[in-house]
Coordinates of C-alpha atoms in Angstrom, one line a residue:
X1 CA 0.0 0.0 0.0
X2 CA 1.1 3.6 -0.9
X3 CA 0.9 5.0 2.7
X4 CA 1.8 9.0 2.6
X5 CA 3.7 9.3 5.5
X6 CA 2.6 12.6 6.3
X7 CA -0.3 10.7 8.0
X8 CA 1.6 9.4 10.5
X9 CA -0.3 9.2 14.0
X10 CA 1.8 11.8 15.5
X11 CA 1.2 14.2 12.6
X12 CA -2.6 13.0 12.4
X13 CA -2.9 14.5 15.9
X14 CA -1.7 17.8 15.1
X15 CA -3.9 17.8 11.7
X16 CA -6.8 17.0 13.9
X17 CA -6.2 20.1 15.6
X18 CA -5.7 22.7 12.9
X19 CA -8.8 21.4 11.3
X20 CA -10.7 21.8 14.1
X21 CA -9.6 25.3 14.9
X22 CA -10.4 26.4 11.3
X23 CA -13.9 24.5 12.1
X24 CA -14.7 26.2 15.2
X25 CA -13.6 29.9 13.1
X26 CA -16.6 29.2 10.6
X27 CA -19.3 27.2 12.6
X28 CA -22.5 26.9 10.3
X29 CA -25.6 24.8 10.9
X30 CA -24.7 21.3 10.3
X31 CA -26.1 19.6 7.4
X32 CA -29.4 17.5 8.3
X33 CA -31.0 14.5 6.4
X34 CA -33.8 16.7 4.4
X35 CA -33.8 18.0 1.5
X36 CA -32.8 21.7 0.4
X37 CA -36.4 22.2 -1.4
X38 CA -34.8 22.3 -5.3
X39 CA -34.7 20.4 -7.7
X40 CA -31.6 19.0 -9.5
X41 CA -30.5 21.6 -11.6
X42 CA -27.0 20.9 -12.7
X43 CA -25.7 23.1 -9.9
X44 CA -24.8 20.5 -7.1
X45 CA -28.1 21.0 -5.0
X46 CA -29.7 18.2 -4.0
X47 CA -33.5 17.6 -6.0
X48 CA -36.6 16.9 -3.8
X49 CA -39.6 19.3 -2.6
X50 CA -40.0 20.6 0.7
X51 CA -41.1 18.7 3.3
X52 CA -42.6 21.3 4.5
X53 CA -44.3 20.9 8.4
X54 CA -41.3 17.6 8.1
X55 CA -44.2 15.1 8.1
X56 CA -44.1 14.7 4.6
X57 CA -40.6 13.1 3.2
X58 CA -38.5 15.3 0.3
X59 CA -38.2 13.4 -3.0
X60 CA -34.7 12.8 -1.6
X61 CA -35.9 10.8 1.5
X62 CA -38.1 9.1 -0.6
X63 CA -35.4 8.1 -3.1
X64 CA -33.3 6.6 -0.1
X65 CA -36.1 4.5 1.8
X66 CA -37.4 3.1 -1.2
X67 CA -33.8 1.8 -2.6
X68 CA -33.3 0.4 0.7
X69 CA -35.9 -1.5 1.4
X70 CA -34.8 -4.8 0.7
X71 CA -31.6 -4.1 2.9
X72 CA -33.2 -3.3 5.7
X73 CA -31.3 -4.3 8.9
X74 CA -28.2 -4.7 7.1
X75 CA -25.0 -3.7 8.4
X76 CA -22.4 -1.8 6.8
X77 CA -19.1 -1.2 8.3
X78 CA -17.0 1.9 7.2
X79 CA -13.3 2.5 8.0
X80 CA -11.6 5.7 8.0
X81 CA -9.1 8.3 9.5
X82 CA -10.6 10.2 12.5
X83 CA -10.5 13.6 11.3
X84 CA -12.4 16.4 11.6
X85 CA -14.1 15.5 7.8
X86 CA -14.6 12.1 8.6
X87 CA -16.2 13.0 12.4
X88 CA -18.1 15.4 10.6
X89 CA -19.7 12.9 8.5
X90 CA -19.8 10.2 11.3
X91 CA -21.9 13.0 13.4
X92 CA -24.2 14.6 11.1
X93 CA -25.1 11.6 8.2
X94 CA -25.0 8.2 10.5
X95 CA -27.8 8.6 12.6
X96 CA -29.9 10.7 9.6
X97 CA -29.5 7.7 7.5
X98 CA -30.2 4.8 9.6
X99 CA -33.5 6.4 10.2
X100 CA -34.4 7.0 7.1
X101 CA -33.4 3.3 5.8
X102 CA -33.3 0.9 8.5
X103 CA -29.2 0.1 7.5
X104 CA -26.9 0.4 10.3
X105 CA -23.9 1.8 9.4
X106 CA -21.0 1.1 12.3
X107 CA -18.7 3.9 11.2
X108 CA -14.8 3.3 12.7
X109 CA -13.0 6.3 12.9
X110 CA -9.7 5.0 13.8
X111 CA -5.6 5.9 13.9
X112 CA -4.5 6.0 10.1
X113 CA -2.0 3.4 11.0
X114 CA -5.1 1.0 12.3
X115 CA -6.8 2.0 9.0
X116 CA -4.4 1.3 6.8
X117 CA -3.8 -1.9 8.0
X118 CA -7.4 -3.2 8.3
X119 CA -7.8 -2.2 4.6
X120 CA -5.0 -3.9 3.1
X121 CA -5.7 -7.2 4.9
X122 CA -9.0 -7.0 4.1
X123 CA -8.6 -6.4 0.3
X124 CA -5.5 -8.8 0.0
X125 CA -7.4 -11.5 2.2
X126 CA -10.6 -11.3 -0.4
X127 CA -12.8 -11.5 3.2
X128 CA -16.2 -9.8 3.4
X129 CA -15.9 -7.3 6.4
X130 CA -14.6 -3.8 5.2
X131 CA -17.4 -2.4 3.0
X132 CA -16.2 1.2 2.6
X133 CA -12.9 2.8 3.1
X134 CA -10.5 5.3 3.2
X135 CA -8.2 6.2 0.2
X136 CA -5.6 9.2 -0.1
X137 CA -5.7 10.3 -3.7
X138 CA -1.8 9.1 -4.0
X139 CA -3.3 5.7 -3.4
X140 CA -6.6 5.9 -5.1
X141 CA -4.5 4.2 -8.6
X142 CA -3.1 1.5 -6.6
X143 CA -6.1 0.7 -4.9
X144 CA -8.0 0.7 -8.6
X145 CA -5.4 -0.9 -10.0
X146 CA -5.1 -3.5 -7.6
X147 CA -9.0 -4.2 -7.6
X148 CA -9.4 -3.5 -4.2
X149 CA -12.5 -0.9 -4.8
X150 CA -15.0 -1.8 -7.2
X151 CA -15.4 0.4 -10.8
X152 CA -18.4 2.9 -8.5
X153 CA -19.2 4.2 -12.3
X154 CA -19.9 0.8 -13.9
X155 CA -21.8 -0.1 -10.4
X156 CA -23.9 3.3 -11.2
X157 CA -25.4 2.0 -14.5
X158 CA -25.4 -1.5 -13.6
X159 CA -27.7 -0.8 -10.6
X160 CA -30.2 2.0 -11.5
X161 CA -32.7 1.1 -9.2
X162 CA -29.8 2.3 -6.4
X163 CA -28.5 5.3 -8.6
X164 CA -30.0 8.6 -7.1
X165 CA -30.2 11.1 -9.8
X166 CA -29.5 14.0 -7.6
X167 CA -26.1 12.7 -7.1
X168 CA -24.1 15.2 -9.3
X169 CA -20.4 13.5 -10.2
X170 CA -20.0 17.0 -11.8
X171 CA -20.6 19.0 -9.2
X172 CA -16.7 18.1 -7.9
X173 CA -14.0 19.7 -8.2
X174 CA -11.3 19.0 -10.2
X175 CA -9.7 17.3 -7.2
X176 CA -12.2 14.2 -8.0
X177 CA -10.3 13.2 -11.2
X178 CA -7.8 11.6 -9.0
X179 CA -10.5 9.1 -8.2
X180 CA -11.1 8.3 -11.8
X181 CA -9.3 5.8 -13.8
X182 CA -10.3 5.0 -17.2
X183 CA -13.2 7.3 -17.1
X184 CA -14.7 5.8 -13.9
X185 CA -14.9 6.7 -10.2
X186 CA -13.6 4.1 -8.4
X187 CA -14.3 6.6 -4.6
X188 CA -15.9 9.7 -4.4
X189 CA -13.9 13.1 -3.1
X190 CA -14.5 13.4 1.1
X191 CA -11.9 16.1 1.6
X192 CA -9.6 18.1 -0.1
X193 CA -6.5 20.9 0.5
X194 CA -3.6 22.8 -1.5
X195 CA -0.1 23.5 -0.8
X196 CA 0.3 26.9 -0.9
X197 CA 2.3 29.8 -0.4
X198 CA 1.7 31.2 3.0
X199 CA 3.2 34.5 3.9
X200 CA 2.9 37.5 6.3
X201 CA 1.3 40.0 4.8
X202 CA 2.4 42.6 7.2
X203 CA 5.8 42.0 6.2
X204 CA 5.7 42.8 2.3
X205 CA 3.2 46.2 3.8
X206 CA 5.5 47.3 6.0
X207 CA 6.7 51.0 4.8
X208 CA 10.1 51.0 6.0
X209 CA 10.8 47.2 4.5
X210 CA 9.2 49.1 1.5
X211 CA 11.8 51.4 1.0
X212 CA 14.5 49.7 1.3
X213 CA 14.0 47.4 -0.9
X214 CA 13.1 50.2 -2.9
X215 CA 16.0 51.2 -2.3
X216 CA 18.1 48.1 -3.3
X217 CA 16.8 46.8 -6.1
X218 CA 14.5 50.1 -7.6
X219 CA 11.1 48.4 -7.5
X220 CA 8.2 47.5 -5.3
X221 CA 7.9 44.8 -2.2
X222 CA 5.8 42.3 -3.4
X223 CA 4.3 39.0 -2.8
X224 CA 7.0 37.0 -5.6
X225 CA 5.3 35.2 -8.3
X226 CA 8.4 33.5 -10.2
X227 CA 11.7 32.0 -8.4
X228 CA 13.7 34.4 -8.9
X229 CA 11.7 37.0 -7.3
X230 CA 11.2 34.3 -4.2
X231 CA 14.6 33.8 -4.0
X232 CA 15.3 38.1 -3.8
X233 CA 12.3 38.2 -1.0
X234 CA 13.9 35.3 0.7
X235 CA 17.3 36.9 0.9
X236 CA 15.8 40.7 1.6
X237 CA 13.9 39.6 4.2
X238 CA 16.7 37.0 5.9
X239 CA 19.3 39.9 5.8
X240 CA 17.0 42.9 6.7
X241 CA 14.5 41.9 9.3
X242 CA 16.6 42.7 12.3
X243 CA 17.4 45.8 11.2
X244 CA 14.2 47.1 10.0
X245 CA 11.6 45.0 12.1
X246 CA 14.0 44.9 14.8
X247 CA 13.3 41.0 14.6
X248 CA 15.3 38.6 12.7
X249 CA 12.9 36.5 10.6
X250 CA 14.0 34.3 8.3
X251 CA 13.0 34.6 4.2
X252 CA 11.6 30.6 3.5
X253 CA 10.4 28.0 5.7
X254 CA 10.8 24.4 4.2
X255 CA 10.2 20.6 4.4
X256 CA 13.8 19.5 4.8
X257 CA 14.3 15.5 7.2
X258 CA 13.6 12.2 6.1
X259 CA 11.4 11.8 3.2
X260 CA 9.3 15.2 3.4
X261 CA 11.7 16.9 1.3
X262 CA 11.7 14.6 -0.9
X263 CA 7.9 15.1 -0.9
X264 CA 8.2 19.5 -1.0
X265 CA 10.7 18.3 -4.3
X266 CA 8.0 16.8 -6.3
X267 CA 5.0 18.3 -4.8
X268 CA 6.4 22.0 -5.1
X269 CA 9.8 22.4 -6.4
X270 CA 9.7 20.5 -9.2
X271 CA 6.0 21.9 -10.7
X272 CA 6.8 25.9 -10.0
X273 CA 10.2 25.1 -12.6
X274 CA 7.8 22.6 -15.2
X275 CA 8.4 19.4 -14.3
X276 CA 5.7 17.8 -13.5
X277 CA 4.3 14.4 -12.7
X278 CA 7.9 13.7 -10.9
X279 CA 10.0 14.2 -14.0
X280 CA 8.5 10.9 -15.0
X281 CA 6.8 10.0 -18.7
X282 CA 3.3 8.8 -17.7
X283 CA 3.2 6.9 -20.9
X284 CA 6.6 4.9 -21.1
X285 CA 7.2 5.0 -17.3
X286 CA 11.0 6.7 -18.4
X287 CA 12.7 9.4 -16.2
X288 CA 16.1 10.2 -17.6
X289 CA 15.9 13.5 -20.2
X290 CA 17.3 12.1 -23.1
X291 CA 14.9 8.7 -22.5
X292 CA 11.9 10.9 -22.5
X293 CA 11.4 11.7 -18.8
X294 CA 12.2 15.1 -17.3
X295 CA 13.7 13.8 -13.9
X296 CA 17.5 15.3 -14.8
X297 CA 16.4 17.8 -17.1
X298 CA 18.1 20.9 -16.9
X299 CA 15.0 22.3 -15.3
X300 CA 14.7 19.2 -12.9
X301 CA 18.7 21.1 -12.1
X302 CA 17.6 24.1 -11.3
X303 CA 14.3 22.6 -9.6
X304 CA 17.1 21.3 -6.6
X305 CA 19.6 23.9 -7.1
X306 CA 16.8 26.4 -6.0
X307 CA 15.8 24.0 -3.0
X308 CA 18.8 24.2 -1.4
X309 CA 20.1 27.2 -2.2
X310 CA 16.7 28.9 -0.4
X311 CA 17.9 27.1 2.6
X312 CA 20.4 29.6 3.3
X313 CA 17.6 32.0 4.1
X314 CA 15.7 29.8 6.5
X315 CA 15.8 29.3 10.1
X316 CA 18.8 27.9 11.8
X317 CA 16.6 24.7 12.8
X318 CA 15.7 24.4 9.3
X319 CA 17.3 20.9 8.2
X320 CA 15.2 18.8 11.2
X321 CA 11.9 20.6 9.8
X322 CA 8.8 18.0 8.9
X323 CA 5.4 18.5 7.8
X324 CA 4.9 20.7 10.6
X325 CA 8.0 22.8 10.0
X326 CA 7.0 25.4 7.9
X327 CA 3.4 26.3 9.1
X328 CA 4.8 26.2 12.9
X329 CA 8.1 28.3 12.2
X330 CA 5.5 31.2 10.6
X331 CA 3.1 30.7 13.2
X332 CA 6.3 31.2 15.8
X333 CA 7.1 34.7 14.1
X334 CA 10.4 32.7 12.8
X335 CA 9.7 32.5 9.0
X336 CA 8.0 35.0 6.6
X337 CA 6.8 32.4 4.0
X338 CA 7.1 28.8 2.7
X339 CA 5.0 26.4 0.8
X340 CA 2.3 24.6 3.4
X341 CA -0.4 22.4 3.3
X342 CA -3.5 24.5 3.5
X343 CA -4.8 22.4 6.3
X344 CA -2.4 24.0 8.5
X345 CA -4.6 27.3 8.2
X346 CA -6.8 26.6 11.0
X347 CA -3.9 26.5 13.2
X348 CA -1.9 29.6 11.9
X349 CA -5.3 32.1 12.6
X350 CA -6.1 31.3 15.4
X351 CA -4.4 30.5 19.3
X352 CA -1.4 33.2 19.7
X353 CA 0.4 33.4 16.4
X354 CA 3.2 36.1 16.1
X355 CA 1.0 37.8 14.2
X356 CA -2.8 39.5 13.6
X357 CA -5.0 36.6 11.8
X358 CA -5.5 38.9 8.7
X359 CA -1.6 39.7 8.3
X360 CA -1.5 36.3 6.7
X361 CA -1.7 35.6 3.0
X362 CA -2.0 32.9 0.5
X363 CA -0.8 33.1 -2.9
X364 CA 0.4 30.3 -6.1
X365 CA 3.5 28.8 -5.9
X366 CA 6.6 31.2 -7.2
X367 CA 6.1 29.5 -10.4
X368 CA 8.6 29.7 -13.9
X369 CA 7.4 31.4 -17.3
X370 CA 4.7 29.0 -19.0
X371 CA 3.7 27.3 -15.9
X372 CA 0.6 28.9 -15.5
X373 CA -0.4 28.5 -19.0
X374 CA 0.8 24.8 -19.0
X375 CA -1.7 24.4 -15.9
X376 CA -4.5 26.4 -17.5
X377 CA -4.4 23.8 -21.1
X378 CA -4.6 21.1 -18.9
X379 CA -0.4 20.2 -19.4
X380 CA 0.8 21.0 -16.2
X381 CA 0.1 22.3 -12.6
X382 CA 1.6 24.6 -10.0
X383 CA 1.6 23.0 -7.4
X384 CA -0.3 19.8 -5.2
X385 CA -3.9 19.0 -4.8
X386 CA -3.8 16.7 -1.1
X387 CA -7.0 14.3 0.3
X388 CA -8.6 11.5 0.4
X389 CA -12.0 9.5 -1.0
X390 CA -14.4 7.1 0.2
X391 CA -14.9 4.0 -1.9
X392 CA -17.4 0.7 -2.0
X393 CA -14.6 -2.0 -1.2
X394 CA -14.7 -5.0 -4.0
X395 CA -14.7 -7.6 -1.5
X396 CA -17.6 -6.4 0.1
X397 CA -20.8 -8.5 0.9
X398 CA -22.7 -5.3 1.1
X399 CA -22.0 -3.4 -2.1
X400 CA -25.8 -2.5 -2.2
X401 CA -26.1 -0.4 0.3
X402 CA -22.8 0.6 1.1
X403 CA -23.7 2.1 -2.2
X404 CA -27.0 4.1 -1.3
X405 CA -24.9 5.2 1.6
X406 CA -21.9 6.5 -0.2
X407 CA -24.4 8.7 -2.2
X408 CA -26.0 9.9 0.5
X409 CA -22.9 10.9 2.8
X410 CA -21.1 12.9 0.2
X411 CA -24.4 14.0 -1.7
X412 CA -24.2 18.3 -2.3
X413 CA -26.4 19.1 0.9
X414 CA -23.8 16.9 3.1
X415 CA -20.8 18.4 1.6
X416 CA -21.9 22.1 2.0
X417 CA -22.1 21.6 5.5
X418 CA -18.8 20.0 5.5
X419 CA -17.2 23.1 4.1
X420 CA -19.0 25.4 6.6
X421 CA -17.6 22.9 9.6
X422 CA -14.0 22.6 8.5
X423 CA -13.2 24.5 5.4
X424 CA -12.6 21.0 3.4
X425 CA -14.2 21.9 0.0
X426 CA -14.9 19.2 -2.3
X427 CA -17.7 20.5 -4.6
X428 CA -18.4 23.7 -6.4
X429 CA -21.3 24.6 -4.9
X430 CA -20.0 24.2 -1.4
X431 CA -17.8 27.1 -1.7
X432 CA -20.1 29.6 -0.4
X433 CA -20.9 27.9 2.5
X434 CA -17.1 28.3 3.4
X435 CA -16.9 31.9 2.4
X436 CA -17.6 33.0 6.1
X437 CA -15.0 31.3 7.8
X438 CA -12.4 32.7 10.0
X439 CA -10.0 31.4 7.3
X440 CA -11.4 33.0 4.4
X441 CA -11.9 36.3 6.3
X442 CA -8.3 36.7 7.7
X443 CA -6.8 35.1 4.7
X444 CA -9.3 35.0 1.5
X445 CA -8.1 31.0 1.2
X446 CA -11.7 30.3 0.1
X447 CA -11.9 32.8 -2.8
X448 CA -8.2 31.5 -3.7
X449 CA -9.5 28.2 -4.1
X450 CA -12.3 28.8 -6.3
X451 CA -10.4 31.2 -8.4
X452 CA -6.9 28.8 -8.2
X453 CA -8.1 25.0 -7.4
X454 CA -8.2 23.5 -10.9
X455 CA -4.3 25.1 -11.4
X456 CA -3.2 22.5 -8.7
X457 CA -3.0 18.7 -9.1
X458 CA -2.8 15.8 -7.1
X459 CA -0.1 12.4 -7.4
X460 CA -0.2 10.6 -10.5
X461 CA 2.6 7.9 -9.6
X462 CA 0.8 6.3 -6.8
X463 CA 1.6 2.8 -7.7
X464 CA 5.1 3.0 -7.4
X465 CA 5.3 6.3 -4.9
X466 CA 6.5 4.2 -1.9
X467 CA 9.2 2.8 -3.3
X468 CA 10.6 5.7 -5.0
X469 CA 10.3 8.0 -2.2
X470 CA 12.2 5.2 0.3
X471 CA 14.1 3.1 -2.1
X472 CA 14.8 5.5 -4.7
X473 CA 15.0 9.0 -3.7
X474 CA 15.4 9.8 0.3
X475 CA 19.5 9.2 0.7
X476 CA 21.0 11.1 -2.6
X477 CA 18.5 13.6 -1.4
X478 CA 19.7 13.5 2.0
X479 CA 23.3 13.6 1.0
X480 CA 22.2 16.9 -1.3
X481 CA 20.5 18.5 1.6
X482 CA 24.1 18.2 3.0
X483 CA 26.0 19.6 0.0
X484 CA 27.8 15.6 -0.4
X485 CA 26.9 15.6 -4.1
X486 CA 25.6 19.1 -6.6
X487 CA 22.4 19.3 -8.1
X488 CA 23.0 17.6 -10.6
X489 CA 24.1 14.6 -9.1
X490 CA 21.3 14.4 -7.5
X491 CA 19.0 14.7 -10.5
X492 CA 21.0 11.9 -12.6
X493 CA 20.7 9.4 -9.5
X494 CA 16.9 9.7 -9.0
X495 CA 16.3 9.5 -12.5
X496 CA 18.7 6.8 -13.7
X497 CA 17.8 4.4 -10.4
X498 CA 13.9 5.5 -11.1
X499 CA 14.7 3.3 -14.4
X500 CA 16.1 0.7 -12.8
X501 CA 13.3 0.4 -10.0
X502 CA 10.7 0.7 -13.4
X503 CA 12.3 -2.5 -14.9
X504 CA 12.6 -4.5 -11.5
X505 CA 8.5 -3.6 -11.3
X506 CA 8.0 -4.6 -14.7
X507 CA 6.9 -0.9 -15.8
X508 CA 9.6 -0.6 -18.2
X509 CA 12.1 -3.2 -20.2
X510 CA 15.4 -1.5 -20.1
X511 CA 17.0 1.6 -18.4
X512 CA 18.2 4.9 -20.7
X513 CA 22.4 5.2 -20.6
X514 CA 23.6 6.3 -17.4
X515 CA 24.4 9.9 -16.8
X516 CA 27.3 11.8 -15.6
X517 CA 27.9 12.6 -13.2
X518 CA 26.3 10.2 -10.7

C-alpha cells in the first residue's frame, strides 16, 4: 500500500487540531438529512420538494427509503481516518441515515496506522468485512489498480434502481479526477487541501521594508510570483528583518528531514520550474531526459539547485523541519513564508500566532514562465492538490447499500455543511458555504481556491510512490540537503535508479544510458 507518511499518528494528531480550529472559526448549521427544497439543476443541490411541516418526506428521503428497502437491517461497516471530515460525516449523516433506511452503518474512525492496516488485509485477504474505506488520492491508482475498490461508475449503471439522480459527479471539483481511472470513479472526493504559499502580509506592507527594498533593487515589495523574485524576497527579508523589524525572521520556511523533502521536491519544487508528474513520462514510465522523462532535465537542475540554495535564508533549525515545519516556524514569528499544506490554516489564525489573523496571505507557488499557461491547457500544474475519498470496497458483501450510503454521505447538501464545519471543499457549490470562515476572512483561502483549485494537481505515480520516495530518492536527497553531491548529481541518481526500480517492477524493459555525473 502507498501510505503517505505525512499521515503518521503523530502528525494525524496535530492535523486534527488545525482542522478543528479552522472549524470552530466558521461554525454553520450542520447539514441534516432533508432536502434543500430544489430540484436538481446541474448546480450541485440536491433535488426533492420541501417537506414542508417535516411530516411529509422530500423526493430525496423518498429516493433513499425506497432503494433500501430490501436491505433493511443490514449492516455496513466503514473505516476511516478520525478527522475532523470524517467525524463530521460520522456526526451529522449516520444517525440521519439509519433512520431513514433501516441500514446500520457502524462507522470506525480509527488511527490511520489501524486504517491502513485493516484495509490492506481485508482487500488482499478477499474477506467480506470492510465495506467502505479510506483512500488518499496518491493511493486511489493502486487501490484501482489493484481491484481492491470496485469500478463505483460501472456499479452506477449496472444498478439504476440504487442510482439517485441527484447525485451530481459533476458538481466536484477537479480534485475528483484523481479518483477516476479509465473514465470511472472508483471513490468519491471526502476532503480536499492545496499546498500553498503562505506569507505575512504585514511584512511585504511594512513601509520601511518598503523602501528599502526600494532602495536596493529600484522596484516595489511584493508578494513573488516566479523563483527568482522568491529567492530576492527570501534573501531581503533573511538579511534585513533585524534591522528594519528589529526581529530577525527568516526569508523561507521548508520541508527538509527524512522523506518530506523529498515530498516539498515533487510536490512544489519541481511543478513551479515545469516538471511535472515527478520528471517521469506517464506513458513509457522513463525518467532520464534524453529517454523521455524530465527527472534530470536541466530544469529538474535548477528545480534542486533552487531548493537548497533557499535554505540559506531559513531558520537555523531548518534541516530537522517536517510536515509541521514550515506552518509552525510562521506561526512562531520565525519564517515569513514557505510552501504549506492549507490544512495548517486553521492553526496559523487562530491561538497566539506572532502575528494578527489577517496579516497572513495565501498566494500560487513562485512559479517559472509557461507554468501557469501549462496548468490552465490542462499540461501541467503549480503545485499539489492533497485528500482523500471514500470508496465501496470489492470484497464487500454489502456493495448495495454501502452504495446508497456512499451517495447519501457525500451528496451536495452533506458536503456544504462539511465546508462550513472545517473548510474541506470538495464540490463547487460548497464554496459559499465556506466563504464566512475565519480562514477566508483573515486570509481569503476560500476565494483563492475557487479562483486557483483547478491550477493544482494531485499524485499521478501512486503505484510505485513508496518505493521511490524510500528506495529511490530519500538518501541522494539527504546527501544533497548536505551539500555531499551538486544538483546535478542528484538529479541523474533519482532519475537513472527510477529506471532501474521501473524494470525491477515490470513498468519498463530497459534503463536509458547512465548519466554523468552520478
Amino acid at each position: 500500500m502507498d501510505n503517505h507518511p505525512r499521515k503518521a499518528d503523530q502528525y494525524g494528531d496535530k492535523r486534527r487540531r488545525f482542522l478543528k480550529l479552522l472549524g470552530v472559526a466558521g461554525a454553520g448549521t450542520l447539514a441534516g438529512c432533508g432536502g434543500d427544497g430544489e430540484s436538481d439543476g446541474g448546480d450541485g443541490s440536491d433535488g426533492g420538494s420541501d417537506g414542508g411541516d417535516g411530516g411529509d418526506m422530500s423526493d430525496m428521503e423518498q429516493f433513499f427509503s425506497d432503494a433500501a428497502a430490501d436491505y433493511e437491517g443490514d449492516t455496513i461497516t466503514l473505516v476511516t481516518e478520525s478527522t475532523p471530515p470524517s467525524l463530521y460525516y460520522d456526526e451529522t449523516q449516520v444517525s440521519d441515515f439509519e433512520d431513514l433506511t433501516g441500514i446500520s452503518v457502524d462507522f470506525q474512525a480509527v488511527s490511520f496506522t489501524e486504517m491502513s492496516n485493516r484495509i490492506v488485509s481485508n482487500a488482499t485477504s478477499g474477506q467480506a468485512g470492510l465495506d467502505i474505506a479510506y483512500t488518499e488520492q496518491d493511493s486511489a491508482a493502486a487501490y484501482a489498480n489493484n481491484e481492491w475498490l470496485i469500478d463505483h461508475s460501472a456499479f452506477r449503471e449496472q444498478n439504476g434502481d440504487l442510482a439517485w439522480s441527484g447525485f451530481d459527479v459533476d458538481d466536484f471539483v477537479p480534485f475528483a479526477e484523481n479518483f477516476r481511472f479509465g473514465g470511472s470513479y472508483y471513490a468519491y472526493p471526502m476532503e480536499s487541501f492545496l499546498k500553498l504559499v503562505i506569507y505575512r502580509e504585514d511584512i511585504y506592507d511594512n513601509e520601511e521594508m518598503n523602501s528599502a527594498f526600494q532602495d536596493e533593487y529600484g522596484e516595489e515589495f511584493t508578494v513573488p510570483e516566479n523563483p527568482d523574485e522568491y529567492m530576492r524576497s527570501a534573501q531581503f527579508i533573511y538579511e534585513n528583518s533585524e534591522d528594519v523589524l528589529g526581529e530577525q525572521i527568516a526569508g523561507h520556511a521548508a520541508q527538509v528531514q527524512g522523506v518530506t523533502g523529498v515530498y516539498a521536491m515533487v510536490e512544489t519544487y519541481f511543478p513551479i520550474h515545469g516538471v511535472y508528474n515527478w520528471g517521469i513520462n506517464q506513458e513509457e514510465f522513463t525518467a532520464l531526459d534524453g529517454n523521455g522523462g524530465t527527472m534530470n532535465s536541466d530544469a529538474a537542475v535548477e528545480a534542486f539547485q533552487f531548493y537548497r540554495d533557499l535554505l540559506d535564508y531559513a531558520p537555523e533549525g531548518v534541516r530537522s523541519y517536517t510536515w509541521s515545519g514550515p506552518p509552525d516556524a510562521i506561526i512562531a514569528g520565525d519564517a515569513a513564508q514557505g510552501t504549506v499544506y492549507s490544512e495548517n490554516l486553521g492553526n496559523m489564525v487562530s491561538g497566539d500566532p506572532a502575528y494578527e489573523p489577517e496579516d497572513l496571505g495565501v498566494a500560487l507557488p513562485p512559479v517559472r514562465d509557461g507554468v501557469i499557461e501549462d496548468a490552465e491547457n490542462g499540461d501541467g500544474y503549480v503545485g499539489y492538490f492533497d485528500g482523500g475519498g471514500y470508496g465501496v470496497m470489492e470484497a464487500s458483501d454489502s456493495k448495495e447499500p454501502a452504495y446508497l450510503f456512499l451517495q447519501y454521505m457525500l451528496r451536495a447538501e452533506s458536503q456544504r455543511g462539511l465546508a462550513e464545519e472545517t473548510g474541506a471543499i470538495t464540490r463547487n457549490s460548497a464554496i459559499d458555504a465556506a466563504r464566512e470562515t475565519l480562514i477566508n476572512e483573515a486570509t481569503g483561502y476560500v476565494d483563492f481556491f475557487e479562483q486557483n483549485n483547478d491550477l493544482f494537481q494531485g499524485n499521478p505515480n501512486g503505484r510505485v510512490q513508496q518505493v521511490l520516495v524510500n528506495e529511490v530518492f530519500q538518501s541522494p536527497f539527504q546527501e544533497f540537503v548536505a551539500g555531499n553531491i551538486s544538483a546535478e548529481q542528484v538529479a541523474n541518481r533519482w532519475a537513472f535508479r527510477t529506471e532501474e526500480k521501473m524494470v525491477e517492477l515490470g513498468f519498463l524493459d530497459e534503463t536509458g544510458d547512465e548519466p554523468s555525473p552520478m
